[in-house]
């Protein structure tokens, strides 16, 4: 194998708002370089020249990659020009798209910092969706199933809670319910449109390992009924039968991150388009 | 005011994984054009040429803007070349940064689709953080305060729950507690390092409106004790005094989105760097 150069890279992220967009892009890029050592410096809410200047001086000092999403024209141009003059690699993430949309539509961008985080109806609906998901997590109140945009069913350790929170952040009202052979399913579930229901499963082996670890964490013997393979298989069979009766879609989460499972759900389930933040 | 051209724009988002990065960039750009009518077509998990081709044909049909984060070389190049040939505007979001990091470090990108969503330790820690936040939401169990990376205190309607979930998704273990004059604060709060505590407040007028609306939603008269201004001021004063005694930082959320408040918290609070997803 070729000997590869190893060196630390410095990244300065500058935003006039939260800075999540630039960070997201950088994370996606860095995932392609798992062995590079990275130092990130994050400067959100840079809205005045006097705040920008010391950040750029620091970037120069560090010989950093400068990644920015500044939309206010003088700050954005100043940053680009500074980087050219100082020979720093500079990535103005929004620039090309903003320019081209402006040319195509004949409209000027509003160039308002923080426009993505307006406290508008969509924002408050999203906040409500998150509160809804916490309120109706873990089958706490069966009334939630009737008001939900989406009902997640799943045996233990199928990521119901984090998946609910993730989808809530996309403006979807989610209720979830743990499925186990001993507890009967609340009547409300049968009143929900099956197109709004997703059944989550996992591989028996994965569940077995999860549960053994949980037992160990509790200071108990890992070989309890909770981790017994026959028991796990019976649970999964019970869940499959239920999903079949309901006619809902079924997703095995064993090799999927919540982001991946969420993307599948969002493209499979009939949720009114207007409720989803695109 | 100049008469502006109005037309619908079509955007085709292509990703070999979830597609959140491209979507995030596009959302930030579109926030700068609030009056443009937009149609978004979202194609996640495009990992084979046979899946890519029909998507590109559709983009051609729609004369769409093509935005992609494809990292597998042949798919990425094919897309770029197709768009050049068909004269479609094309945005390969990760390309320049990947090329420049590769040149600087001498390392080749792994070009693995979905590398951002690896099921690694960091991922499972984040899942735990979300479960933690749900478990210790709303002061449910005071033991959570001692294990938390961050404790949020706040009067009613200061976005404690959605803020906790948002920060949990950044891998921070958050517990939150509602503050009201009648309920004494659990002893555990006084054992927490004040640098890990954030006190949330809001403007009295904003709270008054929130609470009136809540009363109306419940079918009650909006003029109850819950929305009484003197009562609200007393609650806020009580909270301020408590925050002062604790010596924690205080953030007024009245004009801030949860993303903005979270960014302030993450740059103010002493959370061990290793626990935060950068």
Coordinates of C-alpha atoms in Angstrom, one line a residue:
Chain A
X1 CA 0.0 0.0 0.0
X2 CA 1.2 3.4 -0.9
X3 CA 2.5 5.5 2.0
X4 CA 0.2 8.4 2.4
X5 CA 1.1 11.9 3.6
X6 CA -0.5 12.6 7.0
X7 CA -1.2 16.2 8.0
X8 CA -3.7 18.1 10.1
X9 CA -6.2 20.2 8.2
X10 CA -7.9 23.3 9.6
X11 CA -11.4 24.4 8.5
X12 CA -12.9 27.7 9.4
X13 CA -16.7 27.7 9.0
X14 CA -18.3 31.2 8.7
X15 CA -22.0 31.8 8.7
X16 CA -24.3 34.8 9.2
X17 CA -26.7 32.4 10.8
X18 CA -26.3 29.1 12.6
X19 CA -23.8 27.6 10.2
X20 CA -25.5 24.2 9.8
X21 CA -25.4 24.2 6.0
X22 CA -21.7 24.7 5.7
X23 CA -21.1 22.2 8.5
X24 CA -23.3 19.6 6.8
X25 CA -21.3 19.9 3.5
X26 CA -18.0 19.7 5.3
X27 CA -19.1 16.6 7.3
X28 CA -20.2 14.9 4.1
X29 CA -16.8 15.7 2.5
X30 CA -14.8 14.6 5.5
X31 CA -16.6 11.3 5.7
X32 CA -14.7 10.6 2.5
X33 CA -11.4 11.1 4.2
X34 CA -11.7 9.1 7.5
X35 CA -8.0 9.1 8.3
X36 CA -7.3 12.9 7.9
X37 CA -6.9 14.7 11.2
X38 CA -9.3 17.6 11.2
X39 CA -9.6 20.8 13.3
X40 CA -12.9 22.7 12.8
X41 CA -13.4 26.3 13.9
X42 CA -17.0 27.4 13.8
X43 CA -18.1 31.0 13.6
X44 CA -21.9 31.4 13.5
X45 CA -23.8 34.7 13.5
X46 CA -21.1 36.8 11.7
X47 CA -23.2 39.7 10.6
X48 CA -20.8 42.7 10.8
X49 CA -17.5 43.5 9.3
X50 CA -15.9 44.0 12.7
X51 CA -16.8 40.4 13.6
X52 CA -15.7 39.0 10.3
X53 CA -12.2 40.6 10.2
X54 CA -10.7 38.8 13.2
X55 CA -12.1 35.4 11.9
X56 CA -10.4 35.9 8.6
X57 CA -7.2 36.8 10.3
X58 CA -7.4 33.6 12.3
X59 CA -8.0 31.7 9.1
X60 CA -4.9 33.2 7.6
X61 CA -2.9 32.4 10.6
X62 CA -4.0 28.7 10.5
X63 CA -3.8 28.5 6.7
X64 CA -7.3 27.1 6.9
X65 CA -9.8 26.1 4.4
X66 CA -12.5 28.8 4.6
X67 CA -16.1 27.5 4.1
X68 CA -18.9 30.1 4.2
X69 CA -22.6 30.6 3.6
X70 CA -22.6 34.4 3.9
X71 CA -25.4 36.0 2.0
X72 CA -25.0 39.6 2.9
X73 CA -23.1 40.9 -0.2
X74 CA -20.3 43.0 1.3
X75 CA -19.4 40.3 3.8
X76 CA -19.5 37.5 1.2
X77 CA -17.4 39.4 -1.3
X78 CA -15.0 40.6 1.3
X79 CA -14.4 37.0 2.4
X80 CA -13.9 35.8 -1.2
X81 CA -11.5 38.6 -2.0
X82 CA -9.6 38.2 1.3
X83 CA -9.1 34.5 0.5
X84 CA -7.9 35.2 -3.0
X85 CA -5.4 37.8 -1.7
X86 CA -4.1 35.5 1.0
X87 CA -4.2 32.4 -1.1
X88 CA -6.6 30.5 1.1
X89 CA -8.9 27.8 -0.3
X90 CA -12.4 29.3 -0.1
X91 CA -15.8 27.7 -0.6
X92 CA -18.7 30.0 -1.0
X93 CA -21.3 27.3 -0.7
X94 CA -24.5 29.1 -1.8
X95 CA -23.0 31.5 -4.4
X96 CA -23.4 29.7 -7.7
X97 CA -26.9 28.5 -7.1
X98 CA -28.0 32.0 -5.8
X99 CA -26.5 33.6 -8.9
X100 CA -28.1 31.2 -11.3
X101 CA -31.5 31.3 -9.7
X102 CA -31.4 35.0 -9.8
X103 CA -30.5 35.0 -13.5
X104 CA -33.1 32.5 -14.4
X105 CA -36.0 34.1 -12.5
X106 CA -34.9 37.7 -12.8
X107 CA -35.4 38.0 -9.0
X108 CA -32.9 39.4 -6.6
X109 CA -32.0 37.3 -3.6
X110 CA -33.2 39.0 -0.4
X111 CA -29.7 38.7 1.1
X112 CA -31.1 38.4 4.6
X113 CA -29.0 36.6 7.1
X114 CA -30.8 33.8 8.9
X115 CA -33.5 33.6 6.3
X116 CA -33.5 29.8 6.7
X117 CA -34.5 30.1 10.4
X118 CA -37.5 32.4 10.2
X119 CA -39.9 32.1 13.0
X120 CA -42.8 31.4 10.6
X121 CA -45.7 29.0 10.6
X122 CA -43.6 26.2 9.2
X123 CA -41.2 26.7 12.1
X124 CA -43.9 26.6 14.7
X125 CA -45.5 23.5 13.1
X126 CA -42.2 21.8 13.4
X127 CA -41.9 22.7 17.1
X128 CA -45.4 21.2 17.6
X129 CA -44.4 18.1 15.8
X130 CA -41.4 17.6 18.1
X131 CA -43.5 18.1 21.2
X132 CA -46.1 15.7 19.7
X133 CA -43.4 13.0 19.2
X134 CA -42.2 13.3 22.8
X135 CA -45.8 13.3 24.2
X136 CA -46.7 10.2 22.2
X137 CA -43.5 8.3 22.5
X138 CA -43.5 4.7 23.6
X139 CA -47.3 4.4 23.4
X140 CA -47.8 6.7 26.3
X141 CA -51.3 7.8 25.2
X142 CA -53.2 5.9 22.5
X143 CA -55.1 9.0 21.5
X144 CA -52.0 10.1 19.8
X145 CA -52.3 7.4 17.1
X146 CA -55.4 9.0 15.7
X147 CA -53.8 12.5 15.4
X148 CA -50.5 11.3 14.1
X149 CA -49.3 11.7 10.5
X150 CA -47.3 8.5 11.0
X151 CA -47.4 5.6 13.5
X152 CA -44.2 3.6 14.1
X153 CA -44.6 0.1 15.6
X154 CA -41.6 -1.9 16.6
X155 CA -40.2 -4.5 18.9
X156 CA -37.6 -3.4 21.5
X157 CA -34.4 -1.9 20.0
X158 CA -35.7 -0.9 16.6
X159 CA -34.8 2.9 17.1
X160 CA -38.5 3.9 17.5
X161 CA -37.7 6.9 19.7
X162 CA -34.8 8.5 17.8
X163 CA -36.5 7.8 14.5
X164 CA -39.7 9.6 15.8
X165 CA -37.6 12.6 16.8
X166 CA -35.8 12.7 13.5
X167 CA -39.0 12.6 11.5
X168 CA -40.6 15.2 13.9
X169 CA -37.8 17.5 12.9
X170 CA -39.0 17.1 9.3
X171 CA -42.4 18.4 10.4
X172 CA -44.1 14.9 10.7
X173 CA -46.3 14.2 13.7
X174 CA -45.2 10.7 14.8
X175 CA -46.5 8.4 17.6
X176 CA -44.8 5.2 18.3
X177 CA -45.7 1.9 20.1
X178 CA -43.6 -0.9 21.4
X179 CA -44.8 -4.3 20.2
X180 CA -44.6 -7.3 22.5
X181 CA -46.6 -10.5 22.6
X182 CA -47.8 -9.9 26.2
X183 CA -49.3 -6.5 25.6
X184 CA -52.3 -6.2 23.4
X185 CA -52.3 -3.5 20.8
X186 CA -54.6 -0.5 21.6
X187 CA -57.8 -0.4 19.6
X188 CA -56.9 2.9 18.1
X189 CA -54.2 1.3 16.0
X190 CA -56.9 -0.5 14.0
X191 CA -58.6 2.8 13.3
X192 CA -55.4 4.3 11.7
X193 CA -55.1 4.2 7.9
X194 CA -52.5 1.4 7.3
X195 CA -50.7 3.7 4.8
X196 CA -49.7 5.8 7.8
X197 CA -48.3 2.9 9.7
X198 CA -44.7 1.5 9.5
X199 CA -43.7 -1.7 11.2
X200 CA -40.0 -1.9 12.3
X201 CA -38.1 -5.1 12.7
X202 CA -34.6 -6.1 13.3
X203 CA -32.4 -9.3 12.9
X204 CA -32.8 -11.7 15.8
X205 CA -29.0 -11.8 16.2
X206 CA -28.7 -8.0 16.5
X207 CA -31.5 -7.9 19.1
X208 CA -29.8 -10.7 21.0
X209 CA -26.6 -8.8 21.2
X210 CA -28.3 -5.5 22.2
X211 CA -30.2 -7.2 25.0
X212 CA -27.2 -9.0 26.4
X213 CA -25.4 -5.7 26.6
X214 CA -28.3 -4.1 28.3
X215 CA -28.4 -6.9 30.9
X216 CA -24.7 -6.5 31.5
X217 CA -25.2 -2.8 31.9
X218 CA -27.8 -3.5 34.5
X219 CA -25.4 -5.8 36.3
X220 CA -27.5 -8.8 35.5
X221 CA -26.7 -12.1 33.9
X222 CA -26.8 -11.7 30.1
X223 CA -28.6 -15.1 29.8
X224 CA -32.1 -14.0 30.9
X225 CA -35.4 -14.4 29.1
X226 CA -34.9 -10.9 27.7
X227 CA -32.0 -12.1 25.5
X228 CA -33.1 -15.6 24.9
X229 CA -33.0 -16.3 21.1
X230 CA -36.3 -18.3 21.1
X231 CA -38.0 -15.6 22.9
X232 CA -36.7 -13.0 20.4
X233 CA -37.8 -15.1 17.5
X234 CA -41.3 -15.4 19.0
X235 CA -41.4 -11.6 19.4
X236 CA -40.4 -11.0 15.9
X237 CA -42.9 -13.5 14.6
X238 CA -45.6 -11.9 16.6
X239 CA -44.7 -8.5 15.2
X240 CA -44.6 -9.8 11.6
X241 CA -48.0 -11.3 12.0
X242 CA -49.4 -8.0 13.4
X243 CA -47.8 -6.0 10.5
X244 CA -49.3 -8.4 8.0
X245 CA -52.8 -8.1 9.6
X246 CA -52.5 -4.3 9.5
X247 CA -51.2 -4.3 6.0
X248 CA -48.5 -1.8 6.8
X249 CA -45.1 -1.5 5.3
X250 CA -42.2 -3.2 7.2
X251 CA -38.7 -2.0 7.4
X252 CA -35.8 -4.0 8.9
X253 CA -33.5 -1.4 10.6
X254 CA -30.6 -3.8 11.3
X255 CA -28.2 -2.2 8.8
X256 CA -29.7 1.2 8.5
X257 CA -29.1 4.5 10.2
X258 CA -32.1 6.5 11.4
X259 CA -31.4 8.9 8.5
X260 CA -31.6 6.1 6.0
X261 CA -34.8 4.5 7.6
X262 CA -36.4 8.0 7.7
X263 CA -35.6 8.6 4.0
X264 CA -37.3 5.3 3.1
X265 CA -40.3 6.1 5.2
X266 CA -40.6 9.6 3.7
X267 CA -40.6 8.2 0.2
X268 CA -43.0 5.3 1.0
X269 CA -45.7 6.7 3.3
X270 CA -48.6 8.8 2.2
X271 CA -48.1 11.9 4.2
X272 CA -49.7 15.1 2.9
X273 CA -46.9 16.9 1.1
X274 CA -47.7 20.2 2.8
X275 CA -46.8 18.8 6.2
X276 CA -43.3 17.9 5.2
X277 CA -40.4 20.3 5.2
X278 CA -38.9 19.4 1.8
Chain B
X1 CA -40.7 48.7 -7.6
X2 CA -39.4 46.8 -10.6
X3 CA -41.7 44.2 -12.1
X4 CA -40.2 40.8 -11.5
X5 CA -40.5 37.8 -13.7
X6 CA -42.3 34.9 -12.0
X7 CA -41.8 31.3 -13.0
X8 CA -41.7 27.9 -11.5
X9 CA -38.3 26.3 -10.9
X10 CA -37.6 22.5 -10.8
X11 CA -34.9 21.0 -8.7
X12 CA -33.8 17.4 -8.9
X13 CA -31.7 16.3 -5.9
X14 CA -29.6 13.2 -6.4
X15 CA -27.7 11.4 -3.6
X16 CA -26.2 8.0 -3.2
X17 CA -27.3 8.2 0.4
X18 CA -30.0 10.1 2.3
X19 CA -29.7 13.4 0.4
X20 CA -29.8 15.7 3.4
X21 CA -26.7 17.6 2.5
X22 CA -27.9 18.7 -1.0
X23 CA -31.3 19.5 0.4
X24 CA -29.9 21.6 3.2
X25 CA -27.9 23.6 0.7
X26 CA -30.9 24.1 -1.5
X27 CA -33.1 25.1 1.4
X28 CA -30.6 27.8 2.4
X29 CA -30.5 29.1 -1.1
X30 CA -34.2 29.1 -1.6
X31 CA -34.7 31.0 1.7
X32 CA -33.1 33.9 -0.3
X33 CA -35.9 33.7 -2.9
X34 CA -39.1 33.6 -0.9
X35 CA -41.4 34.4 -3.8
X36 CA -40.1 31.8 -6.3
X37 CA -42.3 28.8 -6.8
X38 CA -40.3 25.7 -6.4
X39 CA -40.8 22.0 -7.2
X40 CA -38.3 19.6 -5.6
X41 CA -37.7 16.1 -6.7
X42 CA -35.7 14.0 -4.3
X43 CA -33.8 10.9 -5.3
X44 CA -31.9 9.3 -2.4
X45 CA -30.0 6.0 -2.5
X46 CA -29.0 6.3 -6.2
X47 CA -26.1 3.8 -6.3
X48 CA -26.3 2.2 -9.7
X49 CA -26.2 3.5 -13.2
X50 CA -29.6 1.9 -14.0
X51 CA -31.2 3.9 -11.2
X52 CA -29.4 7.1 -12.2
X53 CA -30.3 7.2 -15.9
X54 CA -34.1 7.6 -15.5
X55 CA -33.6 10.3 -12.9
X56 CA -31.4 12.3 -15.3
X57 CA -33.9 11.8 -18.1
X58 CA -36.6 13.2 -15.9
X59 CA -34.3 16.2 -15.0
X60 CA -33.9 16.8 -18.8
X61 CA -37.6 16.6 -19.3
X62 CA -38.2 19.1 -16.5
X63 CA -35.3 21.4 -17.5
X64 CA -34.4 21.1 -13.9
X65 CA -31.5 22.4 -11.8
X66 CA -29.6 19.2 -10.9
X67 CA -28.0 19.2 -7.4
X68 CA -26.1 16.2 -6.3
X69 CA -23.7 14.8 -3.7
X70 CA -22.7 11.6 -5.6
X71 CA -19.3 10.4 -4.4
X72 CA -18.9 7.2 -6.5
X73 CA -16.8 8.4 -9.3
X74 CA -18.6 7.0 -12.4
X75 CA -22.0 8.2 -11.2
X76 CA -20.7 11.6 -10.3
X77 CA -18.9 12.1 -13.6
X78 CA -21.7 10.7 -15.6
X79 CA -24.1 13.2 -14.0
X80 CA -21.8 16.1 -14.6
X81 CA -21.2 15.2 -18.2
X82 CA -24.9 14.5 -18.9
X83 CA -25.8 18.0 -17.6
X84 CA -23.2 19.6 -19.7
X85 CA -24.4 17.8 -22.8
X86 CA -28.0 18.6 -22.1
X87 CA -27.3 22.2 -21.0
X88 CA -28.8 21.6 -17.5
X89 CA -27.4 23.7 -14.6
X90 CA -25.6 21.2 -12.4
X91 CA -24.2 21.6 -8.8
X92 CA -21.8 18.9 -7.6
X93 CA -21.8 20.1 -4.0
X94 CA -18.9 18.1 -2.7
X95 CA -16.6 18.0 -5.7
X96 CA -14.3 21.1 -5.2
X97 CA -13.7 20.4 -1.5
X98 CA -13.0 16.6 -2.1
X99 CA -10.6 17.4 -4.9
X100 CA -8.7 20.1 -2.9
X101 CA -8.5 18.0 0.3
X102 CA -7.2 15.1 -1.7
X103 CA -4.5 17.3 -3.4
X104 CA -3.5 18.9 0.0
X105 CA -3.2 15.6 1.9
X106 CA -2.2 13.3 -0.9
X107 CA -5.0 11.0 0.2
X108 CA -7.6 9.5 -2.0
X109 CA -11.3 9.9 -1.0
X110 CA -12.8 6.5 -0.1
X111 CA -15.7 7.3 -2.5
X112 CA -18.0 5.2 -0.4
X113 CA -21.7 6.0 -0.7
X114 CA -23.4 6.7 2.6
X115 CA -20.1 7.3 4.4
X116 CA -21.7 10.0 6.5
X117 CA -24.2 7.6 8.0
X118 CA -21.9 4.9 9.2
X119 CA -23.2 2.8 12.1
X120 CA -20.2 3.6 14.2
X121 CA -19.7 4.5 17.9
X122 CA -20.5 8.1 17.2
X123 CA -23.8 7.1 15.6
X124 CA -24.8 4.9 18.6
X125 CA -23.8 7.6 21.1
X126 CA -26.1 10.0 19.3
X127 CA -28.9 7.5 19.4
X128 CA -28.3 7.1 23.2
X129 CA -28.3 10.9 23.5
X130 CA -31.7 11.1 21.9
X131 CA -33.1 8.4 24.1
X132 CA -31.6 10.2 27.1
X133 CA -33.3 13.4 26.2
X134 CA -36.7 11.8 25.9
X135 CA -36.2 9.9 29.1
X136 CA -35.2 13.0 31.1
X137 CA -37.5 15.5 29.4
X138 CA -39.7 17.7 31.6
X139 CA -37.9 16.9 34.8
X140 CA -39.3 13.3 34.7
X141 CA -36.4 11.9 36.8
X142 CA -34.0 14.1 38.7
X143 CA -31.3 11.5 38.4
X144 CA -30.9 12.6 34.8
X145 CA -29.5 16.0 35.9
X146 CA -26.3 14.3 37.3
X147 CA -25.6 12.3 34.1
X148 CA -26.5 15.0 31.7
X149 CA -23.9 17.0 29.6
X150 CA -26.3 19.9 29.7
X151 CA -29.3 20.9 31.9
X152 CA -31.9 23.2 30.4
X153 CA -34.1 25.1 32.9
X154 CA -37.0 27.2 31.7
X155 CA -40.5 28.6 32.4
X156 CA -43.4 27.3 30.3
X157 CA -43.1 27.9 26.5
X158 CA -39.4 28.4 26.2
X159 CA -38.9 25.5 23.8
X160 CA -37.2 23.2 26.3
X161 CA -38.3 20.0 24.7
X162 CA -37.5 20.7 21.0
X163 CA -34.3 22.3 22.0
X164 CA -33.3 19.2 24.0
X165 CA -34.1 17.0 21.0
X166 CA -32.1 19.2 18.7
X167 CA -29.1 19.2 20.9
X168 CA -29.4 15.5 21.5
X169 CA -29.1 15.0 17.7
X170 CA -25.7 16.8 18.1
X171 CA -24.7 14.1 20.5
X172 CA -25.3 16.1 23.7
X173 CA -27.1 14.4 26.6
X174 CA -29.7 16.9 27.7
X175 CA -32.1 16.9 30.7
X176 CA -34.6 19.7 31.1
X177 CA -36.7 21.0 33.9
X178 CA -39.7 23.3 34.0
X179 CA -39.4 26.2 36.4
X180 CA -42.4 27.5 38.3
X181 CA -42.6 29.3 41.7
X182 CA -44.8 26.6 43.2
X183 CA -42.5 23.6 42.6
X184 CA -39.2 23.5 44.3
X185 CA -36.1 22.7 42.3
X186 CA -34.8 19.2 42.9
X187 CA -31.7 19.0 45.1
X188 CA -29.8 17.4 42.2
X189 CA -29.7 20.7 40.3
X190 CA -27.5 22.2 43.0
X191 CA -25.0 19.4 42.5
X192 CA -24.6 20.1 38.7
X193 CA -21.7 22.3 37.6
X194 CA -23.3 25.6 36.7
X195 CA -21.3 25.7 33.5
X196 CA -23.4 22.8 32.3
X197 CA -26.7 24.7 33.1
X198 CA -28.6 27.1 30.8
X199 CA -31.6 29.1 32.0
X200 CA -34.2 29.9 29.4
X201 CA -36.5 32.9 29.5
X202 CA -38.9 34.6 27.3
X203 CA -40.5 38.1 27.0
X204 CA -43.6 38.4 29.2
X205 CA -45.7 39.6 26.3
X206 CA -44.8 36.6 24.2
X207 CA -45.6 34.2 27.0
X208 CA -48.9 36.0 27.6
X209 CA -49.9 35.4 23.9
X210 CA -48.8 31.8 24.0
X211 CA -50.8 31.1 27.1
X212 CA -53.9 32.8 25.9
X213 CA -53.8 30.8 22.7
X214 CA -53.4 27.6 24.7
X215 CA -56.4 28.5 26.9
X216 CA -58.5 29.1 23.8
X217 CA -57.3 25.8 22.3
X218 CA -58.5 24.1 25.5
X219 CA -61.9 25.8 25.2
X220 CA -61.3 27.9 28.3
X221 CA -61.4 31.6 28.8
X222 CA -58.1 33.2 27.8
X223 CA -58.1 35.4 30.9
X224 CA -57.1 32.8 33.5
X225 CA -54.3 32.9 36.0
X226 CA -52.2 31.1 33.5
X227 CA -52.1 34.1 31.1
X228 CA -52.3 36.9 33.7
X229 CA -49.4 39.3 33.1
X230 CA -48.6 39.8 36.8
X231 CA -48.4 36.1 37.2
X232 CA -46.1 35.8 34.2
X233 CA -43.8 38.5 35.5
X234 CA -43.6 36.8 38.9
X235 CA -42.7 33.5 37.2
X236 CA -40.0 35.2 35.1
X237 CA -38.6 37.0 38.2
X238 CA -38.5 33.8 40.1
X239 CA -36.6 32.1 37.3
X240 CA -34.1 35.0 37.0
X241 CA -33.4 34.8 40.7
X242 CA -32.9 31.1 40.5
X243 CA -30.5 31.4 37.4
X244 CA -28.6 34.1 39.3
X245 CA -28.2 31.9 42.4
X246 CA -27.1 29.0 40.2
X247 CA -24.7 31.3 38.3
X248 CA -25.7 29.7 34.9
X249 CA -25.9 31.5 31.6
X250 CA -29.4 32.9 30.6
X251 CA -30.8 33.0 27.1
X252 CA -34.0 34.8 26.1
X253 CA -35.5 32.7 23.3
X254 CA -38.2 35.2 22.3
X255 CA -36.7 36.0 18.9
X256 CA -34.6 33.0 18.3
X257 CA -35.2 29.7 16.6
X258 CA -34.1 26.5 18.3
X259 CA -31.3 26.3 15.8
X260 CA -30.1 29.7 16.8
X261 CA -30.4 29.1 20.6
X262 CA -28.7 25.7 20.1
X263 CA -25.7 27.4 18.3
X264 CA -25.4 29.9 21.2
X265 CA -25.5 27.1 23.8
X266 CA -22.9 25.0 21.9
X267 CA -20.5 27.9 21.8
X268 CA -21.1 29.0 25.4
X269 CA -21.3 25.8 27.4
X270 CA -18.4 23.7 28.5
X271 CA -19.1 20.4 27.0
X272 CA -16.3 18.1 26.4
X273 CA -15.4 18.5 22.7
X274 CA -15.3 14.8 22.1
X275 CA -19.0 14.4 22.9
X276 CA -20.1 16.9 20.2
X277 CA -20.5 16.0 16.6
X278 CA -18.7 18.9 15.0

